[in-house]
Amino acid sequence: MGRNPSSSVPIKTSALTVDTVEMVQQGIEKSRRGNYQGALKDFNQVIAENPQDIHAYFNRGYAHSSLGQFEQALADFTIALKLDPQMVEAYVNRGNVYLQLGEDEKAIADYEKALEINPNDAFAQNNLGLAHLNSGSPGLAKIDFTEAVMIDPLYGEAYYNRGLALLDLGERENAIADFQKAADIWEEMGEKIAAQTALAEIDALKKASQ
């Protein structure tokens, strides 16, 4: 767990010709199964047939980023945003790539743009917090994670991440409370490994204070 950007952004589907829709959907299904190379072939074919298919660019960017091909992913998300400057998911996903590359300021700019368009995007708010945390601004990160859990009170990752920010701020007891909240949410959702990670943070803090 920890400082990886949330990737729970809906994959977009296309609405052009039947063949294009089927090919994009086929690529999406391959991505969901982890067959990103196969997905890339499908999205490449769609783009070759229709260079204006925004959803093919977006989903190809997602596949590239999943393969660690970050420069290609950035290029695809940027094209998607040129085709639709209001595409929140493209800003969030491009921000995720920048975050992976350690380009925190660019990530912050993309997340802020996404939130300007949709202030209720909990994923963007959480990831903005991660970018602020990584750039050495735990106070701003705390605010971001708080906004995220206000949008989605069952967002375990945002509670966990706020716990990390609180630790950086020296707020040990509040951090423990957030780790416990994250663990409770994850336990309820059946995410046992995530819950164990949060509980391990609590155990480590308690042992360190003995």
PDB file of C-alpha atoms in Angstrom:
ATOM      1  CA  MET A   1       0.000   0.000   0.000  1.00  0.00           C
ATOM      2  CA  GLY A   2       1.054   3.589   0.315  1.00  0.00           C
ATOM      3  CA  ARG A   3       2.102   6.085  -2.212  1.00  0.00           C
ATOM      4  CA  ASN A   4       1.012   4.544  -5.470  1.00  0.00           C
ATOM      5  CA  PRO A   5      -1.577   6.551  -7.358  1.00  0.00           C
ATOM      6  CA  SER A   6      -5.057   5.196  -7.371  1.00  0.00           C
ATOM      7  CA  SER A   7      -5.815   3.520 -10.693  1.00  0.00           C
ATOM      8  CA  SER A   8      -9.534   3.063 -10.213  1.00  0.00           C
ATOM      9  CA  VAL A   9     -10.468   5.312 -13.087  1.00  0.00           C
ATOM     10  CA  PRO A  10     -13.230   4.064 -15.406  1.00  0.00           C
ATOM     11  CA  ILE A  11     -12.054   2.918 -18.813  1.00  0.00           C
ATOM     12  CA  LYS A  12     -13.853   4.769 -21.554  1.00  0.00           C
ATOM     13  CA  THR A  13     -15.694   3.096 -24.400  1.00  0.00           C
ATOM     14  CA  SER A  14     -16.192   4.353 -27.916  1.00  0.00           C
ATOM     15  CA  ALA A  15     -19.410   5.133 -29.772  1.00  0.00           C
ATOM     16  CA  LEU A  16     -18.537   5.339 -33.458  1.00  0.00           C
ATOM     17  CA  THR A  17     -19.024   2.513 -35.943  1.00  0.00           C
ATOM     18  CA  VAL A  18     -20.007  -0.956 -34.793  1.00  0.00           C
ATOM     19  CA  ASP A  19     -16.616  -2.352 -35.825  1.00  0.00           C
ATOM     20  CA  THR A  20     -14.801   0.387 -33.915  1.00  0.00           C
ATOM     21  CA  VAL A  21     -16.913  -0.145 -30.827  1.00  0.00           C
ATOM     22  CA  GLU A  22     -16.274  -3.878 -30.927  1.00  0.00           C
ATOM     23  CA  MET A  23     -12.539  -3.427 -31.410  1.00  0.00           C
ATOM     24  CA  VAL A  24     -12.223  -0.911 -28.571  1.00  0.00           C
ATOM     25  CA  GLN A  25     -14.310  -3.130 -26.297  1.00  0.00           C
ATOM     26  CA  GLN A  26     -12.165  -6.101 -27.238  1.00  0.00           C
ATOM     27  CA  GLY A  27      -9.062  -4.127 -26.290  1.00  0.00           C
ATOM     28  CA  ILE A  28     -10.623  -3.072 -22.993  1.00  0.00           C
ATOM     29  CA  GLU A  29     -11.417  -6.682 -22.119  1.00  0.00           C
ATOM     30  CA  LYS A  30      -7.843  -7.696 -22.909  1.00  0.00           C
ATOM     31  CA  SER A  31      -6.574  -4.907 -20.643  1.00  0.00           C
ATOM     32  CA  ARG A  32      -8.837  -6.082 -17.838  1.00  0.00           C
ATOM     33  CA  ARG A  33      -7.367  -9.574 -18.183  1.00  0.00           C
ATOM     34  CA  GLY A  34      -3.843  -8.169 -18.115  1.00  0.00           C
ATOM     35  CA  ASN A  35      -3.186  -8.798 -21.814  1.00  0.00           C
ATOM     36  CA  TYR A  36      -1.918  -5.284 -22.458  1.00  0.00           C
ATOM     37  CA  GLN A  37       0.118  -6.188 -25.535  1.00  0.00           C
ATOM     38  CA  GLY A  38      -2.962  -7.665 -27.162  1.00  0.00           C
ATOM     39  CA  ALA A  39      -4.952  -4.603 -26.160  1.00  0.00           C
ATOM     40  CA  LEU A  40      -2.379  -2.323 -27.766  1.00  0.00           C
ATOM     41  CA  LYS A  41      -2.791  -4.133 -31.082  1.00  0.00           C
ATOM     42  CA  ASP A  42      -6.548  -3.565 -30.971  1.00  0.00           C
ATOM     43  CA  PHE A  43      -6.258   0.119 -30.088  1.00  0.00           C
ATOM     44  CA  ASN A  44      -3.569   0.623 -32.741  1.00  0.00           C
ATOM     45  CA  GLN A  45      -5.915  -0.829 -35.350  1.00  0.00           C
ATOM     46  CA  VAL A  46      -8.761   1.451 -34.280  1.00  0.00           C
ATOM     47  CA  ILE A  47      -6.514   4.519 -34.402  1.00  0.00           C
ATOM     48  CA  ALA A  48      -5.204   3.515 -37.828  1.00  0.00           C
ATOM     49  CA  GLU A  49      -8.800   3.404 -39.066  1.00  0.00           C
ATOM     50  CA  ASN A  50      -9.948   6.492 -37.175  1.00  0.00           C
ATOM     51  CA  PRO A  51      -7.227   8.861 -35.875  1.00  0.00           C
ATOM     52  CA  GLN A  52      -9.914  10.883 -34.052  1.00  0.00           C
ATOM     53  CA  ASP A  53     -11.091   8.059 -31.770  1.00  0.00           C
ATOM     54  CA  ILE A  54     -10.445   9.620 -28.376  1.00  0.00           C
ATOM     55  CA  HIS A  55     -11.354   6.474 -26.458  1.00  0.00           C
ATOM     56  CA  ALA A  56      -8.821   4.385 -28.354  1.00  0.00           C
ATOM     57  CA  TYR A  57      -6.103   6.892 -27.408  1.00  0.00           C
ATOM     58  CA  PHE A  58      -7.237   6.963 -23.788  1.00  0.00           C
ATOM     59  CA  ASN A  59      -7.337   3.180 -23.452  1.00  0.00           C
ATOM     60  CA  ARG A  60      -4.048   2.770 -25.317  1.00  0.00           C
ATOM     61  CA  GLY A  61      -2.526   5.213 -22.861  1.00  0.00           C
ATOM     62  CA  TYR A  62      -3.868   3.108 -20.004  1.00  0.00           C
ATOM     63  CA  ALA A  63      -2.332  -0.037 -21.523  1.00  0.00           C
ATOM     64  CA  HIS A  64       1.011   1.703 -22.072  1.00  0.00           C
ATOM     65  CA  SER A  65       1.082   2.950 -18.491  1.00  0.00           C
ATOM     66  CA  SER A  66       0.235  -0.529 -17.196  1.00  0.00           C
ATOM     67  CA  LEU A  67       3.265  -1.841 -19.092  1.00  0.00           C
ATOM     68  CA  GLY A  68       5.505   0.890 -17.685  1.00  0.00           C
ATOM     69  CA  GLN A  69       5.744   2.549 -21.104  1.00  0.00           C
ATOM     70  CA  PHE A  70       5.298   5.974 -19.604  1.00  0.00           C
ATOM     71  CA  GLU A  71       6.390   8.206 -22.473  1.00  0.00           C
ATOM     72  CA  GLN A  72       3.960   6.503 -24.835  1.00  0.00           C
ATOM     73  CA  ALA A  73       1.234   6.761 -22.203  1.00  0.00           C
ATOM     74  CA  LEU A  74       1.863  10.488 -21.772  1.00  0.00           C
ATOM     75  CA  ALA A  75       1.643  10.974 -25.526  1.00  0.00           C
ATOM     76  CA  ASP A  76      -1.691   9.141 -25.758  1.00  0.00           C
ATOM     77  CA  PHE A  77      -3.299  10.931 -22.814  1.00  0.00           C
ATOM     78  CA  THR A  78      -2.114  14.255 -24.229  1.00  0.00           C
ATOM     79  CA  ILE A  79      -3.703  13.481 -27.601  1.00  0.00           C
ATOM     80  CA  ALA A  80      -6.930  12.494 -25.835  1.00  0.00           C
ATOM     81  CA  LEU A  81      -6.920  15.842 -24.037  1.00  0.00           C
ATOM     82  CA  LYS A  82      -6.375  17.721 -27.281  1.00  0.00           C
ATOM     83  CA  LEU A  83      -9.442  15.955 -28.662  1.00  0.00           C
ATOM     84  CA  ASP A  84     -11.428  16.652 -25.484  1.00  0.00           C
ATOM     85  CA  PRO A  85      -9.927  19.197 -23.042  1.00  0.00           C
ATOM     86  CA  GLN A  86     -12.651  18.341 -20.513  1.00  0.00           C
ATOM     87  CA  MET A  87     -11.824  14.627 -20.223  1.00  0.00           C
ATOM     88  CA  VAL A  88     -11.295  14.266 -16.489  1.00  0.00           C
ATOM     89  CA  GLU A  89     -10.072  10.661 -16.684  1.00  0.00           C
ATOM     90  CA  ALA A  90      -7.274  11.620 -19.066  1.00  0.00           C
ATOM     91  CA  TYR A  91      -6.017  14.323 -16.688  1.00  0.00           C
ATOM     92  CA  VAL A  92      -6.115  11.868 -13.784  1.00  0.00           C
ATOM     93  CA  ASN A  93      -4.325   9.124 -15.690  1.00  0.00           C
ATOM     94  CA  ARG A  94      -1.708  11.481 -17.104  1.00  0.00           C
ATOM     95  CA  GLY A  95      -1.219  12.783 -13.579  1.00  0.00           C
ATOM     96  CA  ASN A  96      -0.703   9.198 -12.414  1.00  0.00           C
ATOM     97  CA  VAL A  97       2.050   8.745 -14.991  1.00  0.00           C
ATOM     98  CA  TYR A  98       3.748  11.972 -13.946  1.00  0.00           C
ATOM     99  CA  LEU A  99       3.531  10.797 -10.334  1.00  0.00           C
ATOM    100  CA  GLN A 100       5.183   7.494 -11.255  1.00  0.00           C
ATOM    101  CA  LEU A 101       7.949   9.451 -12.991  1.00  0.00           C
ATOM    102  CA  GLY A 102       8.489  11.668  -9.950  1.00  0.00           C
ATOM    103  CA  GLU A 103       7.304  14.770 -11.797  1.00  0.00           C
ATOM    104  CA  ASP A 104       5.167  15.911  -8.893  1.00  0.00           C
ATOM    105  CA  GLU A 105       4.464  19.455 -10.080  1.00  0.00           C
ATOM    106  CA  LYS A 106       3.114  18.232 -13.412  1.00  0.00           C
ATOM    107  CA  ALA A 107       1.034  15.628 -11.590  1.00  0.00           C
ATOM    108  CA  ILE A 108      -0.353  18.306  -9.277  1.00  0.00           C
ATOM    109  CA  ALA A 109      -1.304  20.473 -12.253  1.00  0.00           C
ATOM    110  CA  ASP A 110      -3.186  17.606 -13.917  1.00  0.00           C
ATOM    111  CA  TYR A 111      -5.039  16.579 -10.761  1.00  0.00           C
ATOM    112  CA  GLU A 112      -5.992  20.184 -10.058  1.00  0.00           C
ATOM    113  CA  LYS A 113      -7.323  20.521 -13.609  1.00  0.00           C
ATOM    114  CA  ALA A 114      -9.350  17.329 -13.178  1.00  0.00           C
ATOM    115  CA  LEU A 115     -10.813  18.676  -9.935  1.00  0.00           C
ATOM    116  CA  GLU A 116     -11.569  22.007 -11.571  1.00  0.00           C
ATOM    117  CA  ILE A 117     -13.743  20.116 -14.051  1.00  0.00           C
ATOM    118  CA  ASN A 118     -15.171  17.666 -11.499  1.00  0.00           C
ATOM    119  CA  PRO A 119     -14.686  18.704  -7.850  1.00  0.00           C
ATOM    120  CA  ASN A 120     -16.252  15.425  -6.689  1.00  0.00           C
ATOM    121  CA  ASP A 121     -13.597  13.123  -8.139  1.00  0.00           C
ATOM    122  CA  ALA A 122     -12.299  11.305  -5.062  1.00  0.00           C
ATOM    123  CA  PHE A 123      -9.572   9.529  -7.043  1.00  0.00           C
ATOM    124  CA  ALA A 124      -8.137  12.803  -8.309  1.00  0.00           C
ATOM    125  CA  GLN A 125      -8.336  14.300  -4.822  1.00  0.00           C
ATOM    126  CA  ASN A 126      -6.516  11.319  -3.308  1.00  0.00           C
ATOM    127  CA  ASN A 127      -3.816  11.355  -5.938  1.00  0.00           C
ATOM    128  CA  LEU A 128      -3.365  15.109  -5.573  1.00  0.00           C
ATOM    129  CA  GLY A 129      -2.647  14.348  -1.931  1.00  0.00           C
ATOM    130  CA  LEU A 130      -0.040  11.771  -2.939  1.00  0.00           C
ATOM    131  CA  ALA A 131       1.657  14.297  -5.201  1.00  0.00           C
ATOM    132  CA  HIS A 132       1.715  16.876  -2.408  1.00  0.00           C
ATOM    133  CA  LEU A 133       3.026  14.255   0.013  1.00  0.00           C
ATOM    134  CA  ASN A 134       5.775  13.213  -2.383  1.00  0.00           C
ATOM    135  CA  SER A 135       6.759  16.835  -2.983  1.00  0.00           C
ATOM    136  CA  GLY A 136       7.219  17.461   0.745  1.00  0.00           C
ATOM    137  CA  SER A 137       3.935  19.200   1.553  1.00  0.00           C
ATOM    138  CA  PRO A 138       2.206  16.929   4.100  1.00  0.00           C
ATOM    139  CA  GLY A 139      -0.036  19.766   5.281  1.00  0.00           C
ATOM    140  CA  LEU A 140      -1.528  20.163   1.820  1.00  0.00           C
ATOM    141  CA  ALA A 141      -1.694  16.388   1.466  1.00  0.00           C
ATOM    142  CA  LYS A 142      -3.691  16.138   4.698  1.00  0.00           C
ATOM    143  CA  ILE A 143      -6.223  18.614   3.293  1.00  0.00           C
ATOM    144  CA  ASP A 144      -6.452  16.674   0.018  1.00  0.00           C
ATOM    145  CA  PHE A 145      -7.011  13.313   1.704  1.00  0.00           C
ATOM    146  CA  THR A 146      -9.618  14.859   3.985  1.00  0.00           C
ATOM    147  CA  GLU A 147     -11.450  16.149   0.912  1.00  0.00           C
ATOM    148  CA  ALA A 148     -11.239  12.670  -0.626  1.00  0.00           C
ATOM    149  CA  VAL A 149     -12.872  10.960   2.365  1.00  0.00           C
ATOM    150  CA  MET A 150     -15.540  13.657   2.488  1.00  0.00           C
ATOM    151  CA  ILE A 151     -16.400  12.791  -1.118  1.00  0.00           C
ATOM    152  CA  ASP A 152     -16.192   9.044  -0.452  1.00  0.00           C
ATOM    153  CA  PRO A 153     -16.387   8.123   3.257  1.00  0.00           C
ATOM    154  CA  LEU A 154     -15.514   4.499   2.440  1.00  0.00           C
ATOM    155  CA  TYR A 155     -12.294   5.329   0.591  1.00  0.00           C
ATOM    156  CA  GLY A 156      -9.855   3.235   2.604  1.00  0.00           C
ATOM    157  CA  GLU A 157      -6.818   4.274   0.594  1.00  0.00           C
ATOM    158  CA  ALA A 158      -7.438   7.955   1.348  1.00  0.00           C
ATOM    159  CA  TYR A 159      -7.629   7.258   5.099  1.00  0.00           C
ATOM    160  CA  TYR A 160      -4.419   5.240   4.882  1.00  0.00           C
ATOM    161  CA  ASN A 161      -2.666   7.965   2.927  1.00  0.00           C
ATOM    162  CA  ARG A 162      -3.891  10.638   5.332  1.00  0.00           C
ATOM    163  CA  GLY A 163      -2.332   8.531   8.067  1.00  0.00           C
ATOM    164  CA  LEU A 164       0.996   8.788   6.254  1.00  0.00           C
ATOM    165  CA  ALA A 165       0.616  12.564   5.978  1.00  0.00           C
ATOM    166  CA  LEU A 166      -0.270  12.823   9.665  1.00  0.00           C
ATOM    167  CA  LEU A 167       2.864  10.872  10.563  1.00  0.00           C
ATOM    168  CA  ASP A 168       4.953  13.359   8.599  1.00  0.00           C
ATOM    169  CA  LEU A 169       3.214  16.124  10.558  1.00  0.00           C
ATOM    170  CA  GLY A 170       3.959  14.429  13.879  1.00  0.00           C
ATOM    171  CA  GLU A 171       0.285  13.667  14.608  1.00  0.00           C
ATOM    172  CA  ARG A 172       0.857  10.096  15.765  1.00  0.00           C
ATOM    173  CA  GLU A 173      -2.483   9.389  17.459  1.00  0.00           C
ATOM    174  CA  ASN A 174      -4.492  10.807  14.573  1.00  0.00           C
ATOM    175  CA  ALA A 175      -2.407   8.722  12.175  1.00  0.00           C
ATOM    176  CA  ILE A 176      -3.185   5.571  14.158  1.00  0.00           C
ATOM    177  CA  ALA A 177      -6.897   6.425  14.021  1.00  0.00           C
ATOM    178  CA  ASP A 178      -6.735   6.778  10.228  1.00  0.00           C
ATOM    179  CA  PHE A 179      -4.821   3.527   9.782  1.00  0.00           C
ATOM    180  CA  GLN A 180      -7.448   1.799  11.922  1.00  0.00           C
ATOM    181  CA  LYS A 181     -10.263   3.342   9.876  1.00  0.00           C
ATOM    182  CA  ALA A 182      -8.599   2.163   6.664  1.00  0.00           C
ATOM    183  CA  ALA A 183      -8.171  -1.331   8.112  1.00  0.00           C
ATOM    184  CA  ASP A 184     -11.823  -1.473   9.172  1.00  0.00           C
ATOM    185  CA  ILE A 185     -13.026  -0.416   5.717  1.00  0.00           C
ATOM    186  CA  TRP A 186     -10.755  -2.889   3.949  1.00  0.00           C
ATOM    187  CA  GLU A 187     -11.757  -5.715   6.295  1.00  0.00           C
ATOM    188  CA  GLU A 188     -15.408  -5.005   5.532  1.00  0.00           C
ATOM    189  CA  MET A 189     -14.653  -5.075   1.810  1.00  0.00           C
ATOM    190  CA  GLY A 190     -12.715  -8.324   2.066  1.00  0.00           C
ATOM    191  CA  GLU A 191      -9.388  -6.699   1.163  1.00  0.00           C
ATOM    192  CA  LYS A 192      -7.401  -8.653   3.738  1.00  0.00           C
ATOM    193  CA  ILE A 193      -3.886  -7.829   2.565  1.00  0.00           C
ATOM    194  CA  ALA A 194      -4.592  -4.098   2.504  1.00  0.00           C
ATOM    195  CA  ALA A 195      -6.118  -4.300   5.984  1.00  0.00           C
ATOM    196  CA  GLN A 196      -3.067  -6.159   7.279  1.00  0.00           C
ATOM    197  CA  THR A 197      -0.815  -3.449   5.865  1.00  0.00           C
ATOM    198  CA  ALA A 198      -2.697  -0.758   7.775  1.00  0.00           C
ATOM    199  CA  LEU A 199      -2.663  -2.803  10.983  1.00  0.00           C
ATOM    200  CA  ALA A 200       1.081  -3.359  10.569  1.00  0.00           C
ATOM    201  CA  GLU A 201       1.554   0.423  10.528  1.00  0.00           C
ATOM    202  CA  ILE A 202      -0.306   0.640  13.834  1.00  0.00           C
ATOM    203  CA  ASP A 203       1.750  -2.164  15.391  1.00  0.00           C
ATOM    204  CA  ALA A 204       5.002  -0.534  14.292  1.00  0.00           C
ATOM    205  CA  LEU A 205       3.979   2.810  15.774  1.00  0.00           C
ATOM    206  CA  LYS A 206       2.957   1.251  19.079  1.00  0.00           C
ATOM    207  CA  LYS A 207       6.191  -0.744  19.332  1.00  0.00           C
ATOM    208  CA  ALA A 208       8.237   2.357  18.541  1.00  0.00           C
ATOM    209  CA  SER A 209       6.624   4.212  21.441  1.00  0.00           C
ATOM    210  CA  GLN A 210       7.351   1.488  24.007  1.00  0.00           C
TER     211      GLN A 210
END
